[in-house]
Amino acid sequence: MSTRLNWLRAGVLGANDGIISTAGLVVGVAGATTSRSAILAAGVAGLLAGALSMAAGEYVSVSSQRDSERAALELERRELADQPEAELAELAGLLVARGLSEDVAREAAEQLTARDALRAHARVELGINPDELANPWHAALASLVAFTAGALLPLLAIVLPDAGWRVPVTVGAVLGALTLCGWVSARLGASPVPRAVARNVAGGALAMAVTYVVGTWLGST
């Protein structure tokens, strides 16, 4: 369950990044020009660059995490082979620290060790599930999809309406989407919803305001 929640939270954050970065880009370009093709080209370029950057960054990050998990498991495997009694005592001590009595902890440690010593130490000592090591390809794909899904909203909102309605429609759609993302992230993180929504909406509004002002200034010069 915790793994699924982490993936869902990462997806929401990826979509949020796609919304804000693409909205800032296309609103800024819309401030500089009314050319639909120019706005579309900039938006698509931003979407592709952002999605690929997110995917590459997530792949590198999760690959490093997986390498660390594998190294920790290999070290634990060697320690179990070299000093099994010390590792058994260590496991029992960890269970005592979690609230078991010494006798119960010792018996539980012996049973867990007899069943699968490496798995027991991985879960209790390292907090790792050997069957669910981080997958960098899954992480990269999830980030790419989430960012793309988020970026499509401001991109479509800016290119579909007539020139006079592009910025207002985009701003409204983006702020609505950011409200939803803030609400979902707050619920997943068990944090106050109003604060998360306000923070998310304020950040997106500021990004669009700044890029629009800069784009309008550049367009006028």
mmCIF file with all atom_site columns, C-alpha atoms in Angstrom:
data_model
loop_
_atom_site.group_PDB
_atom_site.id
_atom_site.type_symbol
_atom_site.label_atom_id
_atom_site.label_alt_id
_atom_site.label_comp_id
_atom_site.label_asym_id
_atom_site.label_entity_id
_atom_site.label_seq_id
_atom_site.pdbx_PDB_ins_code
_atom_site.Cartn_x
_atom_site.Cartn_y
_atom_site.Cartn_z
_atom_site.occupancy
_atom_site.B_iso_or_equiv
_atom_site.pdbx_formal_charge
_atom_site.auth_seq_id
_atom_site.auth_comp_id
_atom_site.auth_asym_id
_atom_site.auth_atom_id
_atom_site.pdbx_PDB_model_num
ATOM 1   C CA . MET A 1 1   ? 0.000  0.000   0.000   1.00 0.00 ? 1   MET A CA 1
ATOM 2   C CA . SER A 1 2   ? 2.778  2.472   0.899   1.00 0.00 ? 2   SER A CA 1
ATOM 3   C CA . THR A 1 3   ? 4.526  1.766   -2.413  1.00 0.00 ? 3   THR A CA 1
ATOM 4   C CA . ARG A 1 4   ? 1.339  2.501   -4.330  1.00 0.00 ? 4   ARG A CA 1
ATOM 5   C CA . LEU A 1 5   ? 0.814  5.718   -2.402  1.00 0.00 ? 5   LEU A CA 1
ATOM 6   C CA . ASN A 1 6   ? 4.375  6.797   -3.169  1.00 0.00 ? 6   ASN A CA 1
ATOM 7   C CA . TRP A 1 7   ? 3.867  6.154   -6.868  1.00 0.00 ? 7   TRP A CA 1
ATOM 8   C CA . LEU A 1 8   ? 0.548  8.004   -6.826  1.00 0.00 ? 8   LEU A CA 1
ATOM 9   C CA . ARG A 1 9   ? 2.095  10.957  -5.005  1.00 0.00 ? 9   ARG A CA 1
ATOM 10  C CA . ALA A 1 10  ? 4.963  11.031  -7.514  1.00 0.00 ? 10  ALA A CA 1
ATOM 11  C CA . GLY A 1 11  ? 2.443  10.983  -10.359 1.00 0.00 ? 11  GLY A CA 1
ATOM 12  C CA . VAL A 1 12  ? 0.528  13.916  -8.908  1.00 0.00 ? 12  VAL A CA 1
ATOM 13  C CA . LEU A 1 13  ? 3.740  15.894  -8.436  1.00 0.00 ? 13  LEU A CA 1
ATOM 14  C CA . GLY A 1 14  ? 4.850  15.096  -11.994 1.00 0.00 ? 14  GLY A CA 1
ATOM 15  C CA . ALA A 1 15  ? 1.529  16.278  -13.397 1.00 0.00 ? 15  ALA A CA 1
ATOM 16  C CA . ASN A 1 16  ? 1.760  19.395  -11.262 1.00 0.00 ? 16  ASN A CA 1
ATOM 17  C CA . ASP A 1 17  ? 5.204  20.171  -12.671 1.00 0.00 ? 17  ASP A CA 1
ATOM 18  C CA . GLY A 1 18  ? 3.891  19.654  -16.200 1.00 0.00 ? 18  GLY A CA 1
ATOM 19  C CA . ILE A 1 19  ? 1.004  22.044  -15.608 1.00 0.00 ? 19  ILE A CA 1
ATOM 20  C CA . ILE A 1 20  ? 3.034  24.862  -14.078 1.00 0.00 ? 20  ILE A CA 1
ATOM 21  C CA . SER A 1 21  ? 6.088  24.746  -16.343 1.00 0.00 ? 21  SER A CA 1
ATOM 22  C CA . THR A 1 22  ? 4.093  24.461  -19.565 1.00 0.00 ? 22  THR A CA 1
ATOM 23  C CA . ALA A 1 23  ? 1.553  27.061  -18.473 1.00 0.00 ? 23  ALA A CA 1
ATOM 24  C CA . GLY A 1 24  ? 4.310  29.516  -17.669 1.00 0.00 ? 24  GLY A CA 1
ATOM 25  C CA . LEU A 1 25  ? 5.916  28.881  -21.040 1.00 0.00 ? 25  LEU A CA 1
ATOM 26  C CA . VAL A 1 26  ? 2.847  29.207  -23.254 1.00 0.00 ? 26  VAL A CA 1
ATOM 27  C CA . VAL A 1 27  ? 1.413  32.177  -21.356 1.00 0.00 ? 27  VAL A CA 1
ATOM 28  C CA . GLY A 1 28  ? 4.744  33.950  -21.709 1.00 0.00 ? 28  GLY A CA 1
ATOM 29  C CA . VAL A 1 29  ? 4.833  33.283  -25.448 1.00 0.00 ? 29  VAL A CA 1
ATOM 30  C CA . ALA A 1 30  ? 1.191  34.371  -25.749 1.00 0.00 ? 30  ALA A CA 1
ATOM 31  C CA . GLY A 1 31  ? 2.173  37.655  -24.133 1.00 0.00 ? 31  GLY A CA 1
ATOM 32  C CA . ALA A 1 32  ? 4.777  38.181  -26.848 1.00 0.00 ? 32  ALA A CA 1
ATOM 33  C CA . THR A 1 33  ? 2.813  37.050  -29.903 1.00 0.00 ? 33  THR A CA 1
ATOM 34  C CA . THR A 1 34  ? -0.668 36.095  -31.082 1.00 0.00 ? 34  THR A CA 1
ATOM 35  C CA . SER A 1 35  ? 0.683  33.536  -33.555 1.00 0.00 ? 35  SER A CA 1
ATOM 36  C CA . ARG A 1 36  ? -0.999 30.220  -32.803 1.00 0.00 ? 36  ARG A CA 1
ATOM 37  C CA . SER A 1 37  ? 1.754  28.280  -34.552 1.00 0.00 ? 37  SER A CA 1
ATOM 38  C CA . ALA A 1 38  ? 4.464  29.970  -32.487 1.00 0.00 ? 38  ALA A CA 1
ATOM 39  C CA . ILE A 1 39  ? 2.631  29.292  -29.247 1.00 0.00 ? 39  ILE A CA 1
ATOM 40  C CA . LEU A 1 40  ? 1.981  25.682  -30.246 1.00 0.00 ? 40  LEU A CA 1
ATOM 41  C CA . ALA A 1 41  ? 5.599  25.114  -31.258 1.00 0.00 ? 41  ALA A CA 1
ATOM 42  C CA . ALA A 1 42  ? 6.883  26.537  -27.983 1.00 0.00 ? 42  ALA A CA 1
ATOM 43  C CA . GLY A 1 43  ? 4.371  24.530  -25.961 1.00 0.00 ? 43  GLY A CA 1
ATOM 44  C CA . VAL A 1 44  ? 5.147  21.235  -27.687 1.00 0.00 ? 44  VAL A CA 1
ATOM 45  C CA . ALA A 1 45  ? 8.886  21.842  -27.358 1.00 0.00 ? 45  ALA A CA 1
ATOM 46  C CA . GLY A 1 46  ? 8.440  22.603  -23.657 1.00 0.00 ? 46  GLY A CA 1
ATOM 47  C CA . LEU A 1 47  ? 6.297  19.516  -23.167 1.00 0.00 ? 47  LEU A CA 1
ATOM 48  C CA . LEU A 1 48  ? 8.801  17.211  -24.836 1.00 0.00 ? 48  LEU A CA 1
ATOM 49  C CA . ALA A 1 49  ? 11.821 18.745  -23.131 1.00 0.00 ? 49  ALA A CA 1
ATOM 50  C CA . GLY A 1 50  ? 10.169 18.693  -19.722 1.00 0.00 ? 50  GLY A CA 1
ATOM 51  C CA . ALA A 1 51  ? 8.817  15.156  -20.033 1.00 0.00 ? 51  ALA A CA 1
ATOM 52  C CA . LEU A 1 52  ? 12.131 13.734  -21.229 1.00 0.00 ? 52  LEU A CA 1
ATOM 53  C CA . SER A 1 53  ? 14.053 15.658  -18.592 1.00 0.00 ? 53  SER A CA 1
ATOM 54  C CA . MET A 1 54  ? 11.753 14.355  -15.852 1.00 0.00 ? 54  MET A CA 1
ATOM 55  C CA . ALA A 1 55  ? 12.048 10.798  -17.166 1.00 0.00 ? 55  ALA A CA 1
ATOM 56  C CA . ALA A 1 56  ? 15.838 10.958  -17.388 1.00 0.00 ? 56  ALA A CA 1
ATOM 57  C CA . GLY A 1 57  ? 16.163 12.491  -13.943 1.00 0.00 ? 57  GLY A CA 1
ATOM 58  C CA . GLU A 1 58  ? 13.867 9.904   -12.394 1.00 0.00 ? 58  GLU A CA 1
ATOM 59  C CA . TYR A 1 59  ? 15.733 7.074   -14.129 1.00 0.00 ? 59  TYR A CA 1
ATOM 60  C CA . VAL A 1 60  ? 19.090 8.251   -12.774 1.00 0.00 ? 60  VAL A CA 1
ATOM 61  C CA . SER A 1 61  ? 17.701 8.855   -9.285  1.00 0.00 ? 61  SER A CA 1
ATOM 62  C CA . VAL A 1 62  ? 15.911 5.519   -8.975  1.00 0.00 ? 62  VAL A CA 1
ATOM 63  C CA . SER A 1 63  ? 18.859 3.640   -10.532 1.00 0.00 ? 63  SER A CA 1
ATOM 64  C CA . SER A 1 64  ? 21.066 5.044   -7.770  1.00 0.00 ? 64  SER A CA 1
ATOM 65  C CA . GLN A 1 65  ? 18.488 4.023   -5.179  1.00 0.00 ? 65  GLN A CA 1
ATOM 66  C CA . ARG A 1 66  ? 18.304 0.488   -6.577  1.00 0.00 ? 66  ARG A CA 1
ATOM 67  C CA . ASP A 1 67  ? 22.101 0.199   -6.639  1.00 0.00 ? 67  ASP A CA 1
ATOM 68  C CA . SER A 1 68  ? 22.198 1.231   -2.979  1.00 0.00 ? 68  SER A CA 1
ATOM 69  C CA . GLU A 1 69  ? 19.516 -1.319  -2.090  1.00 0.00 ? 69  GLU A CA 1
ATOM 70  C CA . ARG A 1 70  ? 21.365 -4.095  -3.909  1.00 0.00 ? 70  ARG A CA 1
ATOM 71  C CA . ALA A 1 71  ? 24.639 -3.172  -2.218  1.00 0.00 ? 71  ALA A CA 1
ATOM 72  C CA . ALA A 1 72  ? 22.962 -3.217  1.201   1.00 0.00 ? 72  ALA A CA 1
ATOM 73  C CA . LEU A 1 73  ? 21.423 -6.615  0.512   1.00 0.00 ? 73  LEU A CA 1
ATOM 74  C CA . GLU A 1 74  ? 24.746 -8.031  -0.687  1.00 0.00 ? 74  GLU A CA 1
ATOM 75  C CA . LEU A 1 75  ? 26.498 -6.764  2.449   1.00 0.00 ? 75  LEU A CA 1
ATOM 76  C CA . GLU A 1 76  ? 23.775 -8.302  4.601   1.00 0.00 ? 76  GLU A CA 1
ATOM 77  C CA . ARG A 1 77  ? 24.125 -11.608 2.731   1.00 0.00 ? 77  ARG A CA 1
ATOM 78  C CA . ARG A 1 78  ? 27.864 -11.708 3.460   1.00 0.00 ? 78  ARG A CA 1
ATOM 79  C CA . GLU A 1 79  ? 27.353 -10.845 7.113   1.00 0.00 ? 79  GLU A CA 1
ATOM 80  C CA . LEU A 1 80  ? 24.789 -13.615 7.468   1.00 0.00 ? 80  LEU A CA 1
ATOM 81  C CA . ALA A 1 81  ? 27.226 -16.091 5.977   1.00 0.00 ? 81  ALA A CA 1
ATOM 82  C CA . ASP A 1 82  ? 30.216 -14.928 8.071   1.00 0.00 ? 82  ASP A CA 1
ATOM 83  C CA . GLN A 1 83  ? 28.587 -14.326 11.460  1.00 0.00 ? 83  GLN A CA 1
ATOM 84  C CA . PRO A 1 84  ? 25.129 -15.866 11.664  1.00 0.00 ? 84  PRO A CA 1
ATOM 85  C CA . GLU A 1 85  ? 24.922 -15.795 15.477  1.00 0.00 ? 85  GLU A CA 1
ATOM 86  C CA . ALA A 1 86  ? 25.757 -12.108 15.657  1.00 0.00 ? 86  ALA A CA 1
ATOM 87  C CA . GLU A 1 87  ? 23.170 -11.380 12.989  1.00 0.00 ? 87  GLU A CA 1
ATOM 88  C CA . LEU A 1 88  ? 20.566 -13.408 14.867  1.00 0.00 ? 88  LEU A CA 1
ATOM 89  C CA . ALA A 1 89  ? 21.280 -11.427 18.025  1.00 0.00 ? 89  ALA A CA 1
ATOM 90  C CA . GLU A 1 90  ? 21.072 -8.199  16.051  1.00 0.00 ? 90  GLU A CA 1
ATOM 91  C CA . LEU A 1 91  ? 17.686 -9.180  14.618  1.00 0.00 ? 91  LEU A CA 1
ATOM 92  C CA . ALA A 1 92  ? 16.386 -10.053 18.067  1.00 0.00 ? 92  ALA A CA 1
ATOM 93  C CA . GLY A 1 93  ? 17.616 -6.703  19.373  1.00 0.00 ? 93  GLY A CA 1
ATOM 94  C CA . LEU A 1 94  ? 15.785 -4.884  16.592  1.00 0.00 ? 94  LEU A CA 1
ATOM 95  C CA . LEU A 1 95  ? 12.580 -6.709  17.477  1.00 0.00 ? 95  LEU A CA 1
ATOM 96  C CA . VAL A 1 96  ? 13.035 -5.804  21.149  1.00 0.00 ? 96  VAL A CA 1
ATOM 97  C CA . ALA A 1 97  ? 13.402 -2.170  20.090  1.00 0.00 ? 97  ALA A CA 1
ATOM 98  C CA . ARG A 1 98  ? 10.053 -2.505  18.350  1.00 0.00 ? 98  ARG A CA 1
ATOM 99  C CA . GLY A 1 99  ? 8.350  -3.505  21.557  1.00 0.00 ? 99  GLY A CA 1
ATOM 100 C CA . LEU A 1 100 ? 8.709  -7.283  21.886  1.00 0.00 ? 100 LEU A CA 1
ATOM 101 C CA . SER A 1 101 ? 9.991  -8.878  25.058  1.00 0.00 ? 101 SER A CA 1
ATOM 102 C CA . GLU A 1 102 ? 13.456 -10.439 24.865  1.00 0.00 ? 102 GLU A CA 1
ATOM 103 C CA . ASP A 1 103 ? 12.155 -14.019 24.953  1.00 0.00 ? 103 ASP A CA 1
ATOM 104 C CA . VAL A 1 104 ? 9.521  -13.406 22.285  1.00 0.00 ? 104 VAL A CA 1
ATOM 105 C CA . ALA A 1 105 ? 11.954 -11.399 20.186  1.00 0.00 ? 105 ALA A CA 1
ATOM 106 C CA . ARG A 1 106 ? 14.536 -14.181 20.317  1.00 0.00 ? 106 ARG A CA 1
ATOM 107 C CA . GLU A 1 107 ? 11.977 -16.803 19.313  1.00 0.00 ? 107 GLU A CA 1
ATOM 108 C CA . ALA A 1 108 ? 10.624 -14.611 16.512  1.00 0.00 ? 108 ALA A CA 1
ATOM 109 C CA . ALA A 1 109 ? 14.137 -13.914 15.251  1.00 0.00 ? 109 ALA A CA 1
ATOM 110 C CA . GLU A 1 110 ? 14.930 -17.629 15.179  1.00 0.00 ? 110 GLU A CA 1
ATOM 111 C CA . GLN A 1 111 ? 11.758 -18.414 13.261  1.00 0.00 ? 111 GLN A CA 1
ATOM 112 C CA . LEU A 1 112 ? 12.296 -15.595 10.782  1.00 0.00 ? 112 LEU A CA 1
ATOM 113 C CA . THR A 1 113 ? 15.917 -16.646 10.283  1.00 0.00 ? 113 THR A CA 1
ATOM 114 C CA . ALA A 1 114 ? 14.958 -20.262 9.715   1.00 0.00 ? 114 ALA A CA 1
ATOM 115 C CA . ARG A 1 115 ? 12.387 -19.242 7.125   1.00 0.00 ? 115 ARG A CA 1
ATOM 116 C CA . ASP A 1 116 ? 14.474 -16.663 5.215   1.00 0.00 ? 116 ASP A CA 1
ATOM 117 C CA . ALA A 1 117 ? 17.269 -14.894 7.054   1.00 0.00 ? 117 ALA A CA 1
ATOM 118 C CA . LEU A 1 118 ? 18.082 -12.378 4.321   1.00 0.00 ? 118 LEU A CA 1
ATOM 119 C CA . ARG A 1 119 ? 14.450 -11.372 3.846   1.00 0.00 ? 119 ARG A CA 1
ATOM 120 C CA . ALA A 1 120 ? 14.007 -10.955 7.600   1.00 0.00 ? 120 ALA A CA 1
ATOM 121 C CA . HIS A 1 121 ? 17.021 -8.669  7.927   1.00 0.00 ? 121 HIS A CA 1
ATOM 122 C CA . ALA A 1 122 ? 16.126 -6.789  4.750   1.00 0.00 ? 122 ALA A CA 1
ATOM 123 C CA . ARG A 1 123 ? 12.684 -5.953  6.085   1.00 0.00 ? 123 ARG A CA 1
ATOM 124 C CA . VAL A 1 124 ? 13.436 -5.376  9.761   1.00 0.00 ? 124 VAL A CA 1
ATOM 125 C CA . GLU A 1 125 ? 16.946 -3.921  9.641   1.00 0.00 ? 125 GLU A CA 1
ATOM 126 C CA . LEU A 1 126 ? 17.122 -2.243  6.232   1.00 0.00 ? 126 LEU A CA 1
ATOM 127 C CA . GLY A 1 127 ? 13.469 -1.495  5.529   1.00 0.00 ? 127 GLY A CA 1
ATOM 128 C CA . ILE A 1 128 ? 13.795 -3.076  2.084   1.00 0.00 ? 128 ILE A CA 1
ATOM 129 C CA . ASN A 1 129 ? 11.470 -5.557  0.405   1.00 0.00 ? 129 ASN A CA 1
ATOM 130 C CA . PRO A 1 130 ? 13.754 -7.738  -1.765  1.00 0.00 ? 130 PRO A CA 1
ATOM 131 C CA . ASP A 1 131 ? 10.824 -8.522  -4.069  1.00 0.00 ? 131 ASP A CA 1
ATOM 132 C CA . GLU A 1 132 ? 10.029 -4.859  -4.708  1.00 0.00 ? 132 GLU A CA 1
ATOM 133 C CA . LEU A 1 133 ? 13.321 -3.155  -5.461  1.00 0.00 ? 133 LEU A CA 1
ATOM 134 C CA . ALA A 1 134 ? 12.948 0.215   -7.141  1.00 0.00 ? 134 ALA A CA 1
ATOM 135 C CA . ASN A 1 135 ? 12.572 -0.089  -10.928 1.00 0.00 ? 135 ASN A CA 1
ATOM 136 C CA . PRO A 1 136 ? 14.128 2.876   -12.786 1.00 0.00 ? 136 PRO A CA 1
ATOM 137 C CA . TRP A 1 137 ? 12.294 2.137   -16.034 1.00 0.00 ? 137 TRP A CA 1
ATOM 138 C CA . HIS A 1 138 ? 8.917  2.151   -14.308 1.00 0.00 ? 138 HIS A CA 1
ATOM 139 C CA . ALA A 1 139 ? 9.811  5.384   -12.530 1.00 0.00 ? 139 ALA A CA 1
ATOM 140 C CA . ALA A 1 140 ? 10.983 7.046   -15.741 1.00 0.00 ? 140 ALA A CA 1
ATOM 141 C CA . LEU A 1 141 ? 7.844  6.021   -17.645 1.00 0.00 ? 141 LEU A CA 1
ATOM 142 C CA . ALA A 1 142 ? 5.561  7.145   -14.826 1.00 0.00 ? 142 ALA A CA 1
ATOM 143 C CA . SER A 1 143 ? 7.247  10.553  -14.676 1.00 0.00 ? 143 SER A CA 1
ATOM 144 C CA . LEU A 1 144 ? 7.089  10.968  -18.448 1.00 0.00 ? 144 LEU A CA 1
ATOM 145 C CA . VAL A 1 145 ? 3.386  10.088  -18.586 1.00 0.00 ? 145 VAL A CA 1
ATOM 146 C CA . ALA A 1 146 ? 2.470  12.233  -15.562 1.00 0.00 ? 146 ALA A CA 1
ATOM 147 C CA . PHE A 1 147 ? 4.341  15.283  -16.836 1.00 0.00 ? 147 PHE A CA 1
ATOM 148 C CA . THR A 1 148 ? 2.853  14.903  -20.325 1.00 0.00 ? 148 THR A CA 1
ATOM 149 C CA . ALA A 1 149 ? -0.666 14.585  -18.958 1.00 0.00 ? 149 ALA A CA 1
ATOM 150 C CA . GLY A 1 150 ? -0.232 17.725  -16.899 1.00 0.00 ? 150 GLY A CA 1
ATOM 151 C CA . ALA A 1 151 ? 1.389  19.692  -19.723 1.00 0.00 ? 151 ALA A CA 1
ATOM 152 C CA . LEU A 1 152 ? -1.364 18.891  -22.224 1.00 0.00 ? 152 LEU A CA 1
ATOM 153 C CA . LEU A 1 153 ? -3.936 20.902  -20.278 1.00 0.00 ? 153 LEU A CA 1
ATOM 154 C CA . PRO A 1 154 ? -2.341 24.370  -20.595 1.00 0.00 ? 154 PRO A CA 1
ATOM 155 C CA . LEU A 1 155 ? -1.165 23.551  -24.107 1.00 0.00 ? 155 LEU A CA 1
ATOM 156 C CA . LEU A 1 156 ? -4.676 22.777  -25.326 1.00 0.00 ? 156 LEU A CA 1
ATOM 157 C CA . ALA A 1 157 ? -6.164 25.631  -23.331 1.00 0.00 ? 157 ALA A CA 1
ATOM 158 C CA . ILE A 1 158 ? -3.863 28.169  -25.000 1.00 0.00 ? 158 ILE A CA 1
ATOM 159 C CA . VAL A 1 159 ? -4.163 27.006  -28.630 1.00 0.00 ? 159 VAL A CA 1
ATOM 160 C CA . LEU A 1 160 ? -7.862 26.137  -28.929 1.00 0.00 ? 160 LEU A CA 1
ATOM 161 C CA . PRO A 1 161 ? -9.598 29.457  -28.027 1.00 0.00 ? 161 PRO A CA 1
ATOM 162 C CA . ASP A 1 162 ? -9.502 32.640  -30.087 1.00 0.00 ? 162 ASP A CA 1
ATOM 163 C CA . ALA A 1 163 ? -6.637 35.047  -29.450 1.00 0.00 ? 163 ALA A CA 1
ATOM 164 C CA . GLY A 1 164 ? -8.575 37.264  -27.066 1.00 0.00 ? 164 GLY A CA 1
ATOM 165 C CA . TRP A 1 165 ? -9.574 34.368  -24.833 1.00 0.00 ? 165 TRP A CA 1
ATOM 166 C CA . ARG A 1 166 ? -6.352 32.357  -24.802 1.00 0.00 ? 166 ARG A CA 1
ATOM 167 C CA . VAL A 1 167 ? -4.765 33.721  -21.654 1.00 0.00 ? 167 VAL A CA 1
ATOM 168 C CA . PRO A 1 168 ? -7.963 33.942  -19.543 1.00 0.00 ? 168 PRO A CA 1
ATOM 169 C CA . VAL A 1 169 ? -9.025 30.411  -20.499 1.00 0.00 ? 169 VAL A CA 1
ATOM 170 C CA . THR A 1 170 ? -5.544 29.047  -19.797 1.00 0.00 ? 170 THR A CA 1
ATOM 171 C CA . VAL A 1 171 ? -5.270 30.798  -16.462 1.00 0.00 ? 171 VAL A CA 1
ATOM 172 C CA . GLY A 1 172 ? -8.673 29.506  -15.369 1.00 0.00 ? 172 GLY A CA 1
ATOM 173 C CA . ALA A 1 173 ? -7.974 25.941  -16.494 1.00 0.00 ? 173 ALA A CA 1
ATOM 174 C CA . VAL A 1 174 ? -4.527 25.911  -14.890 1.00 0.00 ? 174 VAL A CA 1
ATOM 175 C CA . LEU A 1 175 ? -5.683 27.300  -11.556 1.00 0.00 ? 175 LEU A CA 1
ATOM 176 C CA . GLY A 1 176 ? -8.510 24.755  -11.473 1.00 0.00 ? 176 GLY A CA 1
ATOM 177 C CA . ALA A 1 177 ? -6.114 21.901  -12.216 1.00 0.00 ? 177 ALA A CA 1
ATOM 178 C CA . LEU A 1 178 ? -3.644 23.145  -9.609  1.00 0.00 ? 178 LEU A CA 1
ATOM 179 C CA . THR A 1 179 ? -6.446 23.276  -7.054  1.00 0.00 ? 179 THR A CA 1
ATOM 180 C CA . LEU A 1 180 ? -7.202 19.625  -7.769  1.00 0.00 ? 180 LEU A CA 1
ATOM 181 C CA . CYS A 1 181 ? -3.519 18.640  -7.611  1.00 0.00 ? 181 CYS A CA 1
ATOM 182 C CA . GLY A 1 182 ? -3.082 20.471  -4.329  1.00 0.00 ? 182 GLY A CA 1
ATOM 183 C CA . TRP A 1 183 ? -6.129 18.752  -2.862  1.00 0.00 ? 183 TRP A CA 1
ATOM 184 C CA . VAL A 1 184 ? -4.965 15.289  -3.956  1.00 0.00 ? 184 VAL A CA 1
ATOM 185 C CA . SER A 1 185 ? -1.399 15.795  -2.718  1.00 0.00 ? 185 SER A CA 1
ATOM 186 C CA . ALA A 1 186 ? -2.697 17.044  0.632   1.00 0.00 ? 186 ALA A CA 1
ATOM 187 C CA . ARG A 1 187 ? -4.973 14.045  1.027   1.00 0.00 ? 187 ARG A CA 1
ATOM 188 C CA . LEU A 1 188 ? -2.164 11.632  0.142   1.00 0.00 ? 188 LEU A CA 1
ATOM 189 C CA . GLY A 1 189 ? 0.220  13.327  2.560   1.00 0.00 ? 189 GLY A CA 1
ATOM 190 C CA . ALA A 1 190 ? -2.390 13.750  5.303   1.00 0.00 ? 190 ALA A CA 1
ATOM 191 C CA . SER A 1 191 ? -1.635 17.489  5.435   1.00 0.00 ? 191 SER A CA 1
ATOM 192 C CA . PRO A 1 192 ? -4.023 20.471  5.667   1.00 0.00 ? 192 PRO A CA 1
ATOM 193 C CA . VAL A 1 193 ? -5.884 20.836  2.371   1.00 0.00 ? 193 VAL A CA 1
ATOM 194 C CA . PRO A 1 194 ? -6.377 24.648  2.339   1.00 0.00 ? 194 PRO A CA 1
ATOM 195 C CA . ARG A 1 195 ? -2.679 25.313  2.861   1.00 0.00 ? 195 ARG A CA 1
ATOM 196 C CA . ALA A 1 196 ? -1.605 22.859  0.160   1.00 0.00 ? 196 ALA A CA 1
ATOM 197 C CA . VAL A 1 197 ? -4.134 24.207  -2.334  1.00 0.00 ? 197 VAL A CA 1
ATOM 198 C CA . ALA A 1 198 ? -3.257 27.844  -1.624  1.00 0.00 ? 198 ALA A CA 1
ATOM 199 C CA . ARG A 1 199 ? 0.476  27.139  -1.958  1.00 0.00 ? 199 ARG A CA 1
ATOM 200 C CA . ASN A 1 200 ? 0.002  25.289  -5.231  1.00 0.00 ? 200 ASN A CA 1
ATOM 201 C CA . VAL A 1 201 ? -2.326 27.844  -6.781  1.00 0.00 ? 201 VAL A CA 1
ATOM 202 C CA . ALA A 1 202 ? -0.161 30.774  -5.672  1.00 0.00 ? 202 ALA A CA 1
ATOM 203 C CA . GLY A 1 203 ? 2.946  29.210  -7.199  1.00 0.00 ? 203 GLY A CA 1
ATOM 204 C CA . GLY A 1 204 ? 1.242  28.570  -10.517 1.00 0.00 ? 204 GLY A CA 1
ATOM 205 C CA . ALA A 1 205 ? -0.334 32.031  -10.630 1.00 0.00 ? 205 ALA A CA 1
ATOM 206 C CA . LEU A 1 206 ? 3.012  33.678  -9.885  1.00 0.00 ? 206 LEU A CA 1
ATOM 207 C CA . ALA A 1 207 ? 4.759  31.676  -12.608 1.00 0.00 ? 207 ALA A CA 1
ATOM 208 C CA . MET A 1 208 ? 2.165  32.668  -15.214 1.00 0.00 ? 208 MET A CA 1
ATOM 209 C CA . ALA A 1 209 ? 2.135  36.306  -14.123 1.00 0.00 ? 209 ALA A CA 1
ATOM 210 C CA . VAL A 1 210 ? 5.902  36.648  -14.337 1.00 0.00 ? 210 VAL A CA 1
ATOM 211 C CA . THR A 1 211 ? 6.235  34.942  -17.727 1.00 0.00 ? 211 THR A CA 1
ATOM 212 C CA . TYR A 1 212 ? 3.298  36.888  -19.166 1.00 0.00 ? 212 TYR A CA 1
ATOM 213 C CA . VAL A 1 213 ? 4.764  40.222  -18.085 1.00 0.00 ? 213 VAL A CA 1
ATOM 214 C CA . VAL A 1 214 ? 8.187  39.288  -19.466 1.00 0.00 ? 214 VAL A CA 1
ATOM 215 C CA . GLY A 1 215 ? 6.673  37.954  -22.696 1.00 0.00 ? 215 GLY A CA 1
ATOM 216 C CA . THR A 1 216 ? 4.573  41.086  -23.190 1.00 0.00 ? 216 THR A CA 1
ATOM 217 C CA . TRP A 1 217 ? 7.617  43.303  -22.585 1.00 0.00 ? 217 TRP A CA 1
ATOM 218 C CA . LEU A 1 218 ? 9.749  41.318  -25.041 1.00 0.00 ? 218 LEU A CA 1
ATOM 219 C CA . GLY A 1 219 ? 6.950  41.354  -27.608 1.00 0.00 ? 219 GLY A CA 1
ATOM 220 C CA . SER A 1 220 ? 6.623  45.117  -27.370 1.00 0.00 ? 220 SER A CA 1
ATOM 221 C CA . THR A 1 221 ? 10.332 45.664  -27.847 1.00 0.00 ? 221 THR A CA 1
#
